Amino acid sequence: MARLSDLTESTAVEGAISEFRRLGRGDFLDRYGFGESRDYFILDGGDLIDSKPVVAAALALQHPAAQRLGPDDFTGGISGAVRVLRSLGFTVVTRAQVKPPLRGARYRDRAAVRAAFGGDMMAGPIRFPGEDIVNLFSDASGPYADESPSLTETFGYRGQGQVGDQRVDYRANRLIEEARTSGTPARFWHRPKGGEFTFECWVVVENRVWVEGVGTDGQERLEIDWRLTPVPSTDPQEWPEPARLARTVTPLTREEVAGAAEVSPSPTYGELVRRLADLERTTEPQTVSRIAYQRQYAARRAVLIRSAGQCESERCTGMPAELNRKGMPILDVDHIVELSQGGADHPLNMVALCPNCHAAKTRGQHAKRWEKELRRIAQAAHDRSRLDVTEGSAV
Ligand SMILES: [Zn+2]
């Protein structure tokens, strides 16, 4: 069987290209037993010609006696067929290099994007083969509470990773971090619920900050909030000043952010309760996942504010001596009546409990008594906290 390195004559490649043109793509691929190339093509007279099958055909021309190579016998990428073709003087390109997506380009889903530009099928941000540009995908039906893309102002894009503190060195986040440190603009794709992915705008990854969030397991954690600034083009001369300065911005470390209240302005209990009421009234279908997330987050945060760092149970025998990793009191926010039992995701049905009281409430012998007491406690604390704020803000 011939090997890749046995392909040494550019005339053999030219012969294979001629055969491709004579037979047509379908018959040519059938003849050599290859599928359509996804990533790399020979650019020949303005046409894209599948690179890997041409290499197999060229080897068969140069070494007619040798057994033909099939798709699984050699690699087609940069280190394989592409390298050999380039060394013989041929121009090998990707679809994104020849015809990159323009603003407004639409694709039904990620599979359609992949069919158009190649690359691996993977979740999160991706690079198309042959490009340094990162493509950021924001899906209104997805698990993240991404802000609506803005064409004029900096907006947030949540990091990748659904459980536990997010990590900058996680593969998908590393891609975005590279875009931030290099200053290379990224394509921002957005898909409204039930719609298509649209290349909305170019963005510069200006900064990243750590924010408190809730993982898909319901646990509090730190999330990366990438700050994206829309720019009119890939030309830095056309960028607004802050985007040009982006590369000099040093992001806060998680240590600096953990426990620091000024990261996002601290809402009061009353404000969070009002926000919950607003969210209840909002029924636009395309923001359902975002609303569910915000509701969960606002409710938990409100209860933690209401508790003032102390277990809300009247039976409490004392808080743990240690603080948590964010330097905050160790408190569990518990639903008095579980969501699965029809309990509401609202501070009136939630209490902050120390681990001991939480265990007693959920696993102890007096579950009914706990439930009754905690309902009364939550109601009283709710009335008290809301009153404080109403008086203060009624001016
Ligand atoms: Zn307690």
XYZ file of C-alpha atoms and ligand atoms in Angstrom:
396
model
C 0.000 0.000 0.000
C 1.323 3.433 -0.935
C 1.902 6.001 1.771
C 1.259 9.736 1.825
C 4.953 10.487 1.522
C 5.012 8.516 -1.749
C 3.062 11.333 -3.421
C 5.869 13.428 -4.886
C 4.676 14.482 -8.347
C 2.472 17.515 -8.785
C 1.486 16.210 -12.244
C -0.217 13.274 -10.504
C -2.293 15.731 -8.454
C -3.115 17.714 -11.603
C -4.198 14.457 -13.259
C -6.462 13.642 -10.311
C -8.007 17.138 -10.475
C -8.660 16.633 -14.201
C -10.353 13.325 -13.431
C -12.448 15.060 -10.741
C -13.620 17.600 -13.327
C -14.283 14.977 -15.983
C -16.300 12.624 -13.757
C -17.968 15.271 -11.622
C -17.789 15.351 -7.849
C -20.292 12.557 -7.098
C -18.866 9.969 -9.473
C -15.286 10.864 -8.548
C -15.984 10.359 -4.835
C -17.839 7.100 -5.565
C -14.990 5.799 -7.666
C -12.436 6.269 -4.868
C -14.813 5.472 -2.038
C -14.671 8.864 -0.258
C -17.299 11.109 1.278
C -17.388 14.864 0.734
C -14.577 16.792 2.410
C -15.731 18.950 5.268
C -12.746 21.100 6.128
C -10.051 21.354 3.424
C -10.275 21.938 -0.325
C -7.878 22.529 -3.179
C -8.596 25.940 -4.660
C -8.401 25.378 -8.415
C -9.587 27.956 -10.927
C -11.972 29.391 -8.341
C -13.463 25.964 -7.557
C -13.226 24.002 -4.332
C -12.095 20.426 -4.871
C -12.202 17.829 -2.111
C -8.598 17.533 -1.006
C -8.355 14.136 0.598
C -9.896 12.064 -2.228
C -7.722 13.908 -4.758
C -4.649 12.797 -2.819
C -5.839 9.170 -2.965
C -6.470 9.468 -6.713
C -3.083 11.133 -7.296
C -1.314 8.323 -5.427
C -3.126 5.816 -7.634
C -1.909 7.702 -10.723
C 1.694 7.944 -9.544
C 1.795 4.363 -8.206
C -0.654 2.365 -10.351
C 0.550 -0.998 -9.033
C 0.091 -0.159 -5.364
C -3.104 -0.846 -3.470
C -5.359 2.223 -3.354
C -5.781 4.197 -0.159
C -9.212 4.539 1.419
C -10.508 7.306 3.718
C -9.331 5.491 6.857
C -5.806 4.853 5.590
C -4.455 8.400 6.079
C -5.340 11.711 7.689
C -6.765 14.526 5.614
C -5.911 17.484 7.835
C -3.072 19.934 8.288
C -0.597 17.231 9.261
C -1.661 14.848 6.465
C -3.056 15.392 2.986
C -3.048 19.187 3.362
C 0.657 19.274 4.153
C 1.550 17.086 1.144
C -0.601 19.136 -1.254
C 0.890 22.412 -0.050
C 4.422 21.062 -0.326
C 3.651 20.262 -3.981
C 2.564 23.864 -4.559
C -1.230 23.587 -4.362
C -3.433 26.081 -2.571
C -5.494 24.377 0.120
C -8.255 26.397 1.759
C -11.232 26.076 4.046
C -14.741 27.317 3.301
C -14.418 29.970 5.999
C -11.277 31.305 4.290
C -12.916 31.511 0.862
C -16.359 32.637 1.880
C -16.576 33.585 5.548
C -20.042 34.211 6.965
C -21.293 37.777 6.616
C -23.273 39.620 9.220
C -26.867 38.487 9.066
C -25.969 34.958 7.919
C -28.510 32.475 9.281
C -28.328 28.780 10.006
C -30.954 26.545 11.524
C -28.677 24.975 14.124
C -25.069 24.138 14.864
C -25.145 21.128 12.541
C -26.028 23.485 9.658
C -23.186 25.835 10.662
C -20.826 22.889 10.656
C -22.064 21.714 7.258
C -21.303 25.171 5.865
C -17.880 25.753 7.430
C -16.562 22.410 8.684
C -14.916 21.791 12.025
C -15.744 19.520 14.882
C -19.220 19.049 16.245
C -18.858 20.539 19.673
C -20.778 22.578 22.166
C -19.821 26.110 23.116
C -17.644 28.564 21.210
C -15.831 27.233 18.137
C -13.244 28.230 15.573
C -13.816 27.334 11.963
C -10.930 25.437 10.329
C -8.329 27.826 8.942
C -9.394 30.783 11.127
C -8.232 32.370 14.385
C -11.663 33.908 14.877
C -13.821 32.568 17.678
C -17.547 32.140 17.095
C -19.677 32.725 20.193
C -23.100 31.121 20.185
C -25.897 32.416 22.371
C -29.018 30.287 22.450
C -32.127 31.644 24.133
C -33.149 28.032 24.774
C -29.784 27.159 26.278
C -28.764 26.737 29.903
C -27.123 30.144 30.324
C -28.665 33.427 31.305
C -27.031 35.395 28.502
C -28.106 38.971 28.203
C -29.832 40.036 25.014
C -27.209 40.990 22.467
C -26.846 44.716 22.098
C -25.522 46.326 18.948
C -24.366 49.411 20.792
C -23.414 48.620 24.370
C -21.223 46.155 26.177
C -23.182 43.079 27.189
C -22.555 39.930 29.174
C -21.889 36.428 27.898
C -21.851 33.659 30.461
C -18.876 31.279 30.611
C -19.108 27.585 29.831
C -19.505 24.856 32.456
C -22.816 24.044 34.081
C -21.896 22.688 37.514
C -19.401 23.949 40.093
C -17.265 27.093 39.863
C -16.502 27.839 36.219
C -12.875 27.695 35.129
C -10.975 29.904 32.703
C -8.798 26.968 31.676
C -11.790 24.886 30.599
C -11.399 24.313 26.825
C -14.301 26.451 25.642
C -13.477 29.282 28.053
C -9.833 29.153 27.010
C -10.882 29.982 23.435
C -12.715 33.104 24.636
C -9.828 34.042 26.909
C -7.491 33.834 23.897
C -9.793 36.160 21.980
C -9.676 38.559 24.929
C -5.899 38.548 25.368
C -5.145 38.683 21.625
C -7.769 41.339 20.903
C -9.034 39.288 17.943
C -12.699 40.126 17.362
C -15.214 37.314 17.618
C -18.416 36.590 15.719
C -21.484 36.739 17.908
C -24.269 34.361 16.887
C -27.657 34.471 18.529
C -30.656 32.181 18.275
C -33.987 33.312 19.697
C -36.230 30.583 21.027
C -37.658 28.696 18.047
C -35.527 30.719 15.594
C -32.246 30.342 13.748
C -28.647 31.153 14.632
C -27.845 34.538 13.142
C -24.414 36.146 12.937
C -25.530 39.316 14.715
C -22.354 41.344 15.070
C -18.623 41.429 15.637
C -17.631 41.729 19.261
C -14.456 42.362 21.187
C -14.053 40.400 24.397
C -13.284 43.391 26.580
C -13.043 41.861 29.969
C -14.163 39.086 32.197
C -15.529 39.292 35.706
C -16.631 36.690 38.196
C -20.240 36.783 39.285
C -22.260 34.718 41.706
C -24.542 32.275 39.968
C -26.418 29.036 40.397
C -25.326 25.857 38.621
C -27.747 23.487 36.918
C -27.494 21.418 40.111
C -29.032 24.354 41.988
C -25.828 25.028 43.914
C -24.321 28.483 44.251
C -21.101 28.955 42.391
C -18.903 31.504 40.649
C -19.488 32.086 36.950
C -17.477 33.940 34.353
C -19.228 36.928 32.857
C -17.427 37.849 29.629
C -17.970 41.488 28.750
C -18.540 41.763 24.996
C -18.452 45.068 23.145
C -19.957 45.183 19.635
C -17.649 46.620 16.989
C -18.615 47.576 13.434
C -15.917 45.511 11.713
C -12.710 43.594 12.234
C -10.708 46.784 11.653
C -9.566 48.216 15.021
C -9.495 51.709 13.488
C -13.285 51.577 13.331
C -13.737 50.445 16.907
C -15.041 52.647 19.709
C -12.388 53.707 22.180
C -13.178 51.203 24.972
C -12.862 48.282 22.576
C -9.471 49.541 21.417
C -8.389 49.733 25.033
C -9.669 46.247 25.774
C -6.288 44.621 25.523
C -4.913 46.706 28.363
C -7.668 45.765 30.781
C -6.688 43.333 33.492
C -9.620 41.224 34.599
C -10.339 40.758 38.261
C -9.249 37.458 39.716
C -11.817 35.267 41.384
C -10.159 35.980 44.725
C -10.658 39.693 44.222
C -14.256 39.133 43.297
C -15.247 36.479 45.826
C -17.268 38.124 48.515
C -16.848 41.602 47.022
C -20.255 43.202 47.010
C -19.372 45.947 44.520
C -19.089 43.539 41.586
C -22.761 43.962 40.927
C -24.669 46.554 42.918
C -26.299 44.805 45.860
C -30.046 44.853 45.454
C -32.122 45.056 48.596
C -34.591 42.414 49.706
C -37.529 44.557 48.650
C -36.033 45.205 45.204
C -35.500 41.494 44.642
C -39.075 40.690 45.696
C -40.353 43.331 43.280
C -38.131 41.898 40.542
C -39.686 38.488 41.181
C -43.143 39.976 40.803
C -42.076 41.625 37.525
C -40.701 38.341 36.257
C -43.996 36.637 37.056
C -45.792 39.126 34.836
C -43.376 38.685 31.940
C -44.598 35.905 29.699
C -42.692 36.345 26.445
C -41.879 32.806 25.390
C -38.401 33.559 24.056
C -37.137 34.517 27.472
C -38.542 31.616 29.448
C -35.210 30.033 30.335
C -33.722 33.392 31.263
C -36.666 34.205 33.482
C -36.519 30.837 35.240
C -32.859 31.414 35.960
C -33.321 34.994 37.127
C -36.212 33.994 39.323
C -34.198 31.247 40.963
C -31.235 33.553 41.455
C -33.231 36.524 42.730
C -35.201 34.401 45.178
C -32.101 32.748 46.640
C -30.283 36.029 46.889
C -33.240 37.717 48.541
C -33.416 35.030 51.218
C -29.697 35.325 51.920
C -30.059 39.095 52.306
C -33.070 38.627 54.582
C -31.150 36.187 56.788
C -28.330 38.706 57.391
C -25.921 35.786 57.534
C -27.732 33.948 60.320
C -29.701 30.715 60.271
C -33.365 31.740 60.284
C -34.536 28.845 62.450
C -35.595 29.681 66.004
C -34.248 26.301 67.113
C -30.759 27.002 65.847
C -27.979 26.011 68.245
C -25.309 27.955 66.399
C -23.750 28.706 63.040
C -20.659 26.789 61.824
C -17.451 28.457 62.968
C -16.022 28.434 59.429
C -16.962 30.650 56.515
C -17.450 29.250 53.019
C -14.944 29.691 50.175
C -16.399 33.079 49.343
C -15.893 34.250 52.925
C -19.626 34.141 53.582
C -21.559 32.341 56.354
C -22.343 28.718 55.499
C -26.072 28.754 54.840
C -28.351 26.558 52.747
C -31.338 28.191 51.098
C -34.119 25.652 51.492
C -37.591 25.451 50.026
C -40.000 24.919 52.941
C -42.335 23.016 50.639
C -40.256 21.350 47.913
C -40.707 22.575 44.334
C -41.609 19.003 43.370
C -44.435 19.150 45.928
C -45.789 22.342 44.413
C -43.852 24.786 46.608
C -43.168 28.199 45.100
C -39.743 29.499 44.106
C -40.351 32.593 46.200
C -38.811 33.914 49.448
C -42.113 33.289 51.268
C -41.508 29.578 50.712
C -37.781 29.716 51.397
C -35.514 29.954 54.431
C -31.788 30.219 55.016
C -30.700 27.394 57.309
C -27.396 26.363 58.782
C -26.353 22.801 57.845
C -27.536 21.392 61.208
C -30.988 22.935 61.033
C -31.245 21.995 57.354
C -30.522 18.368 58.201
C -33.002 18.380 61.102
C -35.688 19.911 58.882
C -35.233 17.456 56.012
C -34.142 14.288 57.850
C -35.339 14.805 61.421
C -38.332 13.218 63.144
C -40.349 16.459 63.362
C -40.596 17.394 59.679
C -44.190 18.648 59.961
C -43.404 20.846 62.946
C -40.392 22.350 61.149
C -42.490 23.088 58.091
C -45.144 24.883 60.120
C -42.638 26.931 62.095
C -40.569 27.878 59.082
C -43.637 29.075 57.172
C -44.405 31.441 60.042
C -40.751 32.551 60.271
C -40.487 33.171 56.525
C -43.721 35.176 56.507
C -42.639 37.319 59.476
C -39.135 37.906 58.115
C -40.602 38.717 54.699
C -43.023 41.302 56.127
C -40.294 42.841 58.257
C -37.674 43.055 55.496
C -40.072 44.362 52.893
C -41.353 47.017 55.298
C -37.829 48.298 55.993
C -37.267 48.890 52.310
C -40.669 50.385 51.561
C -40.118 52.990 54.250
C -36.673 53.778 53.000
C -37.579 54.062 49.327
C -40.971 55.759 49.662
C -39.342 59.189 49.849
Zn -29.509 26.634 62.458
